[in-house]
XYZ file of C-alpha atoms in Angstrom:
533
model
C 4.172 46.957 -82.167
C 1.463 48.301 -84.283
C -0.645 48.432 -87.182
C 1.776 50.922 -88.964
C 4.751 49.537 -88.036
C 3.606 46.080 -89.315
C 5.949 46.696 -92.792
C 8.843 47.864 -90.507
C 8.592 43.879 -89.848
C 8.680 43.207 -93.311
C 11.494 45.826 -93.836
C 13.582 44.063 -91.306
C 13.381 40.921 -93.119
C 14.027 42.106 -96.762
C 17.423 43.630 -95.200
C 17.833 39.870 -93.914
C 17.175 38.910 -97.267
C 19.420 41.220 -99.001
C 22.181 40.593 -96.154
C 22.114 36.812 -96.462
C 22.168 37.191 -99.845
C 26.255 37.165 -99.750
C 28.157 35.155 -102.850
C 31.292 33.842 -101.810
C 34.323 33.508 -104.864
C 33.143 31.453 -107.061
C 36.432 29.185 -106.528
C 35.416 28.834 -103.046
C 39.098 30.860 -102.587
C 40.364 33.886 -100.933
C 39.818 36.335 -104.021
C 37.960 38.833 -104.928
C 34.141 38.116 -106.464
C 33.790 38.025 -110.341
C 32.330 41.937 -111.254
C 28.831 41.306 -111.937
C 26.945 41.564 -114.905
C 24.926 44.879 -115.494
C 21.900 44.605 -113.705
C 20.036 48.215 -115.669
C 18.099 45.891 -118.010
C 16.849 44.082 -114.644
C 16.262 47.547 -113.309
C 14.073 48.890 -116.060
C 12.163 45.420 -116.524
C 11.372 46.193 -112.521
C 10.670 49.493 -113.179
C 8.099 48.501 -116.135
C 6.707 45.755 -113.628
C 6.032 48.309 -111.027
C 4.155 50.788 -112.910
C 2.011 47.860 -114.251
C 1.607 45.893 -110.768
C 1.955 41.803 -111.537
C -1.066 39.761 -112.173
C -4.007 39.153 -109.590
C -4.276 35.780 -108.719
C -7.684 35.589 -107.213
C -10.275 36.416 -109.104
C -12.494 37.124 -106.033
C -10.001 39.878 -104.600
C -11.353 42.984 -104.269
C -11.109 46.157 -101.702
C -13.076 48.005 -99.417
C -15.624 50.384 -100.994
C -16.649 53.515 -99.527
C -13.107 53.927 -98.117
C -13.044 57.104 -95.615
C -8.992 57.898 -94.638
C -8.204 58.116 -90.980
C -4.566 58.089 -91.607
C -2.260 58.897 -94.386
C 1.383 59.255 -93.635
C 4.568 59.121 -95.636
C 7.938 58.331 -94.403
C 11.431 58.531 -95.592
C 13.708 54.974 -95.141
C 17.275 55.975 -94.285
C 19.696 53.062 -94.110
C 22.966 54.189 -91.992
C 21.764 57.970 -92.608
C 21.459 57.596 -96.143
C 17.912 57.853 -98.254
C 17.628 54.457 -99.053
C 13.340 54.689 -100.328
C 10.057 55.501 -99.013
C 6.448 54.276 -97.496
C 3.763 55.450 -97.597
C 0.608 53.717 -95.347
C -3.108 54.699 -95.589
C -5.735 53.411 -92.982
C -9.488 53.883 -93.519
C -12.624 53.360 -92.577
C -14.832 51.155 -95.104
C -17.457 48.564 -96.380
C -16.354 45.048 -97.438
C -19.116 42.536 -98.402
C -21.550 44.385 -96.053
C -19.439 44.511 -93.134
C -17.627 47.607 -91.773
C -14.005 46.775 -91.990
C -10.629 48.775 -91.510
C -8.781 48.707 -94.376
C -4.474 49.347 -94.729
C -2.647 50.464 -98.044
C 1.185 50.495 -98.050
C 3.428 50.996 -100.273
C 7.420 50.596 -99.985
C 10.106 51.412 -102.616
C 13.219 50.385 -102.035
C 16.980 50.941 -103.798
C 20.433 50.263 -102.162
C 23.589 48.934 -103.562
C 24.978 45.658 -102.505
C 27.771 43.060 -103.436
C 28.189 45.733 -106.523
C 25.010 45.786 -107.567
C 22.049 47.881 -107.924
C 18.934 46.590 -105.937
C 15.331 47.820 -105.822
C 12.398 45.896 -104.322
C 8.626 47.117 -104.212
C 6.059 45.852 -101.428
C 2.626 46.485 -101.768
C 0.651 45.325 -98.897
C -3.413 45.741 -98.956
C -5.010 44.544 -95.720
C -8.559 44.270 -94.503
C -9.308 43.863 -90.796
C -12.667 43.866 -88.867
C -13.049 46.605 -86.588
C -11.647 44.893 -83.363
C -8.248 44.431 -85.431
C -8.286 40.502 -87.118
C -7.214 40.528 -90.155
C -10.158 38.817 -92.696
C -8.171 39.141 -96.492
C -4.604 40.529 -97.027
C -3.629 41.000 -100.486
C 0.281 41.434 -100.904
C 2.756 42.126 -103.905
C 6.457 41.750 -103.921
C 8.432 42.997 -106.812
C 12.187 42.441 -107.201
C 14.797 42.857 -110.015
C 14.278 39.518 -110.968
C 10.929 38.550 -109.589
C 7.228 39.222 -109.177
C 5.139 37.507 -106.477
C 1.457 37.844 -105.133
C 0.118 36.275 -102.526
C -3.697 36.539 -102.068
C -4.292 35.183 -98.021
C -7.459 34.511 -95.962
C -7.202 34.292 -92.588
C -8.920 31.496 -90.301
C -8.324 30.563 -86.477
C -6.099 28.217 -87.245
C -4.790 28.742 -90.763
C -3.697 31.457 -93.178
C -5.117 29.797 -96.262
C -3.028 31.685 -99.638
C -2.974 31.474 -103.364
C 0.397 32.538 -104.682
C 1.962 33.256 -107.901
C 5.084 34.205 -109.045
C 7.096 33.321 -112.265
C 7.037 29.431 -111.464
C 3.214 29.114 -111.249
C 0.339 29.391 -108.730
C 0.742 27.255 -105.672
C -2.215 27.148 -102.747
C -1.650 26.438 -99.535
C -1.613 26.803 -95.820
C -0.046 28.569 -93.152
C -0.542 27.096 -89.652
C -1.248 29.928 -86.779
C 0.605 28.897 -84.005
C -2.364 27.605 -81.011
C -2.981 30.590 -78.899
C -1.972 32.722 -81.258
C -4.057 36.012 -81.439
C -3.280 37.935 -84.756
C -5.380 40.907 -83.742
C -3.828 44.079 -84.650
C -2.574 45.356 -81.193
C -2.855 49.156 -82.762
C -6.629 48.597 -83.368
C -6.909 47.710 -79.736
C -5.506 50.872 -78.492
C -7.090 52.930 -81.106
C -9.618 54.210 -78.007
C -7.024 53.574 -75.588
C -4.196 55.612 -74.450
C -1.588 53.920 -74.018
C 0.126 53.465 -70.286
C 3.893 53.257 -69.748
C 4.590 49.520 -69.179
C 1.596 48.369 -71.513
C 2.922 45.254 -72.976
C 1.715 42.531 -75.557
C 2.851 40.129 -77.909
C 1.851 39.504 -80.974
C 1.512 37.819 -84.348
C 1.425 38.811 -88.076
C 1.671 36.843 -90.864
C 4.590 37.566 -93.047
C 4.110 36.926 -97.034
C 7.741 37.809 -98.274
C 9.110 33.774 -96.369
C 5.531 32.943 -95.912
C 5.254 32.473 -92.452
C 3.718 33.376 -88.887
C 6.069 35.702 -87.163
C 5.709 36.286 -83.379
C 7.182 39.630 -81.690
C 6.586 41.570 -78.531
C 6.240 45.355 -77.564
C 6.163 47.703 -74.419
C 5.507 51.460 -73.847
C 8.730 52.265 -72.159
C 8.228 55.743 -71.257
C 7.972 59.478 -72.852
C 10.035 61.309 -75.300
C 9.829 64.893 -77.133
C 11.654 64.088 -79.902
C 12.097 66.416 -82.982
C 11.467 65.077 -86.852
C 12.949 67.507 -89.771
C 12.178 70.485 -87.653
C 9.377 69.537 -85.787
C 8.542 68.874 -82.412
C 6.330 65.483 -81.221
C 5.502 64.699 -77.987
C 5.618 60.719 -78.038
C 5.001 57.129 -76.269
C 8.819 55.541 -76.459
C 7.946 51.655 -77.599
C 10.181 48.980 -77.937
C 9.321 46.061 -79.972
C 10.890 42.212 -80.217
C 11.028 40.249 -83.446
C 11.795 36.453 -82.810
C 14.418 35.800 -80.260
C 17.121 39.085 -82.109
C 15.219 41.801 -84.032
C 14.346 44.325 -82.129
C 12.878 48.021 -83.031
C 12.223 51.328 -81.134
C 9.352 53.331 -82.012
C 8.451 56.770 -81.345
C 4.929 57.318 -81.069
C 3.189 61.006 -81.602
C 0.044 61.098 -78.752
C -1.513 64.019 -80.802
C -1.765 61.840 -84.147
C -1.494 58.380 -82.981
C 1.406 57.762 -85.701
C 4.623 56.384 -85.713
C 7.170 59.710 -86.576
C 10.387 57.626 -86.116
C 11.137 53.914 -86.093
C 14.743 52.814 -85.620
C 15.461 49.113 -86.533
C 18.705 46.805 -86.804
C 21.056 48.321 -84.335
C 20.340 52.034 -85.377
C 21.229 50.827 -88.885
C 17.955 51.615 -90.295
C 15.609 54.792 -89.975
C 12.398 55.816 -90.984
C 11.316 58.984 -90.619
C 7.611 61.070 -90.704
C 7.791 63.521 -93.900
C 5.956 64.943 -96.251
C 5.113 63.139 -99.798
C 7.652 65.241 -101.441
C 10.021 64.890 -98.723
C 9.772 60.995 -98.373
C 9.784 60.794 -102.474
C 13.072 62.936 -102.954
C 16.119 61.336 -104.531
C 14.069 57.932 -104.710
C 12.064 58.532 -108.530
C 14.621 57.275 -110.772
C 17.713 57.110 -108.520
C 18.510 56.677 -104.583
C 21.006 58.439 -103.102
C 22.439 55.288 -100.929
C 25.546 54.612 -102.550
C 27.787 52.820 -100.029
C 27.461 49.019 -100.579
C 25.145 47.574 -97.748
C 26.641 44.260 -97.430
C 30.477 45.892 -97.301
C 29.292 48.148 -94.894
C 27.371 45.641 -92.397
C 30.278 43.246 -92.244
C 31.927 42.316 -89.428
C 35.724 43.171 -89.114
C 38.288 41.796 -87.109
C 41.408 42.795 -85.941
C 43.106 39.507 -87.184
C 42.316 39.053 -90.787
C 42.155 34.596 -91.002
C 44.129 33.861 -93.543
C 43.070 30.663 -96.092
C 39.482 31.183 -94.668
C 38.222 28.555 -97.250
C 40.606 26.091 -96.179
C 40.490 26.351 -92.291
C 38.982 23.527 -90.980
C 39.587 24.300 -87.168
C 38.652 28.095 -85.527
C 38.218 29.717 -82.054
C 35.866 33.135 -81.766
C 35.157 35.100 -78.884
C 31.555 36.749 -80.164
C 30.342 39.826 -78.441
C 27.070 42.024 -78.496
C 24.817 38.920 -79.155
C 21.135 39.759 -78.868
C 19.932 36.572 -77.268
C 21.667 33.106 -76.182
C 18.917 31.421 -77.880
C 21.167 31.707 -81.290
C 24.175 30.333 -79.741
C 23.776 26.984 -81.419
C 26.029 24.539 -80.491
C 26.265 20.795 -82.106
C 28.921 18.184 -83.760
C 30.491 21.076 -85.349
C 30.626 24.041 -83.500
C 30.593 24.625 -79.474
C 29.780 27.731 -77.582
C 31.424 27.835 -74.292
C 32.061 30.851 -71.413
C 28.542 32.120 -72.146
C 27.960 35.187 -70.124
C 24.999 37.813 -70.396
C 26.222 41.676 -69.793
C 24.837 44.535 -68.201
C 23.063 45.607 -71.648
C 21.552 42.073 -71.477
C 23.126 41.076 -74.243
C 25.402 37.928 -75.090
C 28.879 37.136 -75.324
C 30.686 33.534 -75.591
C 33.298 31.836 -77.611
C 32.825 29.399 -80.351
C 35.257 26.509 -81.296
C 34.465 25.080 -84.670
C 35.953 21.737 -85.871
C 35.211 21.224 -88.817
C 34.271 17.031 -88.985
C 35.247 14.793 -92.051
C 32.685 14.001 -94.348
C 31.918 10.370 -94.375
C 33.313 8.485 -97.975
C 29.980 6.758 -97.695
C 27.263 5.484 -95.797
C 26.157 1.215 -95.659
C 22.341 2.262 -94.852
C 19.010 3.338 -96.031
C 18.503 7.300 -96.090
C 17.071 8.074 -92.413
C 13.369 8.707 -92.276
C 13.408 11.655 -89.952
C 12.945 13.902 -88.810
C 10.003 14.366 -90.537
C 9.822 18.335 -90.582
C 13.158 18.286 -92.757
C 12.096 16.310 -95.084
C 8.603 17.785 -95.693
C 7.437 20.194 -98.322
C 6.797 23.751 -97.342
C 5.918 26.924 -98.668
C 9.399 27.973 -99.746
C 10.946 24.414 -99.952
C 8.232 23.072 -102.274
C 9.559 19.397 -102.080
C 6.947 17.851 -103.388
C 6.551 20.208 -106.597
C 6.786 17.998 -109.508
C 9.167 20.082 -110.956
C 11.392 19.673 -108.175
C 10.616 15.887 -108.034
C 11.270 15.450 -111.649
C 14.824 17.363 -111.350
C 16.225 15.682 -108.493
C 15.330 11.590 -110.048
C 17.174 13.253 -113.028
C 20.172 14.492 -110.922
C 20.307 11.692 -108.919
C 19.585 8.563 -111.611
C 21.376 5.736 -110.822
C 22.224 6.700 -107.570
C 21.291 5.219 -103.960
C 24.298 5.505 -101.477
C 23.480 8.603 -99.320
C 26.580 10.455 -99.917
C 27.006 10.309 -103.312
C 23.260 11.459 -103.439
C 23.829 14.754 -101.314
C 27.025 15.488 -103.187
C 26.047 14.864 -106.853
C 22.591 17.297 -105.837
C 24.839 19.941 -104.445
C 27.191 19.677 -107.377
C 24.209 20.173 -109.724
C 22.849 22.600 -108.044
C 26.395 24.542 -108.189
C 26.563 23.736 -111.990
C 22.982 24.912 -112.658
C 22.556 28.067 -110.790
C 24.522 31.235 -111.900
C 25.727 33.724 -109.082
C 23.548 37.123 -109.707
C 23.481 39.275 -106.845
C 20.904 41.615 -108.293
C 17.738 39.088 -107.352
C 16.815 41.416 -104.118
C 13.516 39.589 -103.582
C 13.253 36.097 -101.573
C 12.166 33.223 -104.042
C 11.120 29.944 -103.615
C 13.164 26.583 -104.622
C 10.652 26.558 -107.895
C 11.166 30.063 -108.455
C 14.396 29.621 -108.278
C 14.585 26.252 -110.921
C 12.695 28.168 -113.319
C 14.853 31.047 -113.316
C 18.466 29.777 -111.856
C 20.085 32.540 -110.834
C 20.589 34.361 -107.707
C 22.630 34.881 -104.065
C 23.507 32.060 -101.137
C 20.034 31.757 -100.345
C 18.616 30.962 -103.663
C 21.187 28.452 -104.148
C 20.191 27.014 -100.257
C 16.599 27.150 -101.022
C 16.957 24.916 -104.262
C 19.024 22.232 -102.333
C 17.071 21.715 -99.760
C 13.514 21.172 -101.982
C 15.723 18.687 -104.264
C 17.732 16.825 -101.240
C 14.317 16.086 -99.619
C 12.460 15.151 -102.619
C 15.375 12.344 -103.344
C 14.401 11.566 -99.548
C 17.631 13.148 -97.389
C 16.816 15.363 -94.440
C 17.980 19.051 -95.207
C 17.983 22.170 -92.857
C 18.711 25.226 -94.336
C 21.400 27.343 -91.902
C 21.385 31.185 -91.468
C 24.576 32.721 -90.206
C 28.168 34.090 -91.425
C 30.972 33.237 -93.321
C 34.068 34.670 -93.671
C 35.532 36.509 -96.693
C 39.098 37.704 -97.511
C 37.396 40.223 -99.868
C 40.122 42.749 -101.737
C 39.569 46.220 -99.563
C 37.007 44.957 -97.189
C 37.705 41.498 -95.536
C 35.641 40.255 -93.017
C 32.665 38.156 -91.609
C 29.300 38.702 -93.992
C 25.703 37.031 -93.771
C 25.592 34.215 -95.496
C 22.865 30.909 -95.946
C 23.913 27.174 -96.734
C 22.326 23.788 -95.757
C 22.897 21.071 -93.719
C 22.419 17.061 -94.605
C 21.578 13.912 -92.314
C 23.126 10.806 -94.108
C 22.804 8.528 -91.170
C 20.194 9.027 -89.042
C 22.245 10.773 -86.411
C 24.915 13.907 -87.352
C 24.305 16.538 -89.485
C 26.790 17.806 -92.383
C 26.845 21.155 -93.769
C 27.007 21.684 -97.416
C 27.501 25.054 -99.260
C 26.397 24.884 -103.030
C 27.679 28.050 -103.687
C 31.022 26.243 -103.921
C 32.289 23.607 -106.415
C 33.449 21.510 -104.013
C 30.153 21.336 -102.119
C 32.102 20.040 -98.968
C 34.007 19.998 -96.265
C 31.984 23.486 -95.165
C 34.832 25.756 -93.727
C 35.098 26.934 -90.243
C 34.450 30.413 -90.987
C 30.774 29.277 -91.353
C 29.410 30.056 -88.021
C 25.526 28.793 -87.756
C 23.058 30.935 -85.937
C 19.642 29.978 -86.756
C 18.741 26.516 -88.666
C 15.519 25.185 -90.762
C 13.535 26.261 -93.142
C 13.937 29.443 -95.144
C 12.097 31.359 -92.749
C 15.204 31.030 -90.468
C 16.797 34.159 -91.677
C 14.003 35.779 -89.590
C 15.879 35.213 -86.449
C 19.306 36.707 -87.722
C 17.831 39.937 -88.384
C 18.554 41.261 -85.363
C 22.765 40.021 -85.614
C 23.173 42.811 -88.213
C 25.495 45.187 -87.494
C 25.786 44.710 -84.117
C 27.942 41.793 -83.856
C 31.506 42.091 -82.771
C 34.469 39.159 -83.246
C 37.645 38.444 -81.724
C 39.561 36.042 -83.466
C 41.126 33.541 -80.498
C 42.614 30.279 -82.532
C 43.070 30.217 -86.036
């Protein structure tokens, strides 16, 4: 993992956000999704937003001065061999407030097709580092077809202090830095040192799309000579890991000290060093990526699942799981026969039996776990607008089951399915512009339910759709609520009947919106065999 691969982490997470943006049939049945609305106006709007740039929320932000470039690299970004965008990264030396610094500016422009919609996302990251590689200040702009977000961050030893401005307004807060975490960028520390095979390092970095500090590691595994677009490079071969499942492979040119090839998501996504003209070709005003990304990355099973929305019991064998950490067992799903394979992956059997939803709970709402009642940067349960909406939806209701159901049905009625929303948005953003996909429904529900006093999780995993012409398991997000202080109950607000949640919902991550990071390494690698249905 290097400073120049910092944005590859963002690309992994952007990929997860798109694929965890599925939207099941509106009736919760087995038919096809309704044809999406024309996204042309939205794409035209984002093009204008990219040209003008979002407003800067911080009056004192300014980049360093007296900049001298030490690295200027363009990359073509490919998905399954098709061009989907470009990245441009410039690393410079300069002066910031009278102090010598390093400055990284990265722009990423992506265009893809997913769920029948054209999605466009642009990321602009500007980060000031001291000469030892410690981040001092960051300015991040993320622009999607339906939303813009600008985050201005100041790095301290204990926290990333931020101001975030979106269409819903401006929020301020802190993202804690884990105790003992080192935010120093390893690429800077390696600038004057030739990497050696076997070199390893753990890293932490601020990731602004989901407002989190992510952890990972890298290892220099060997040396390889590779050819990229006809040019030969003598490289160090480096592997990197993000969270429990994300994996990257990087070929770093020894002569120029830059990555010339990066592969992520099981080989699905690739970045290649290119000239400016080559990198930006076929992406200005359009894209070469025409297949449907969601359909292309679905998990196909040999025996189709019949009537999945009504399936209350299911048994599957799942193979090629990158980490045992995502094999979550609870009162709803249980993993057994878990074995590690020769390649390090895991195979296991998951048995899902959907418990009955309680008719009512004759007790007050539970007072914990506290973290699932608390506000977070993406689930703003303490926002006045969220609190007011939760009170409006639950007025006159104090029984826990009825409250949870009323909130779920309210979210389903409020939010309109719109797969052209490409960017990850917080709950207040979704409330202000109630369109989106499953992750938007789940973020808004989590905030409203927590505001109403219901402990609520964000869950991420897969769900089966009998989509005509493309049946299979798709990546999905939903919620879980604790109504009695003991069991967690799944609730899927993308469907008018919010529960019971069918047995094809297989959970691999849980917590906050940022738990989607834990599923990035599952994309395009899982294999599933239906054992019982």
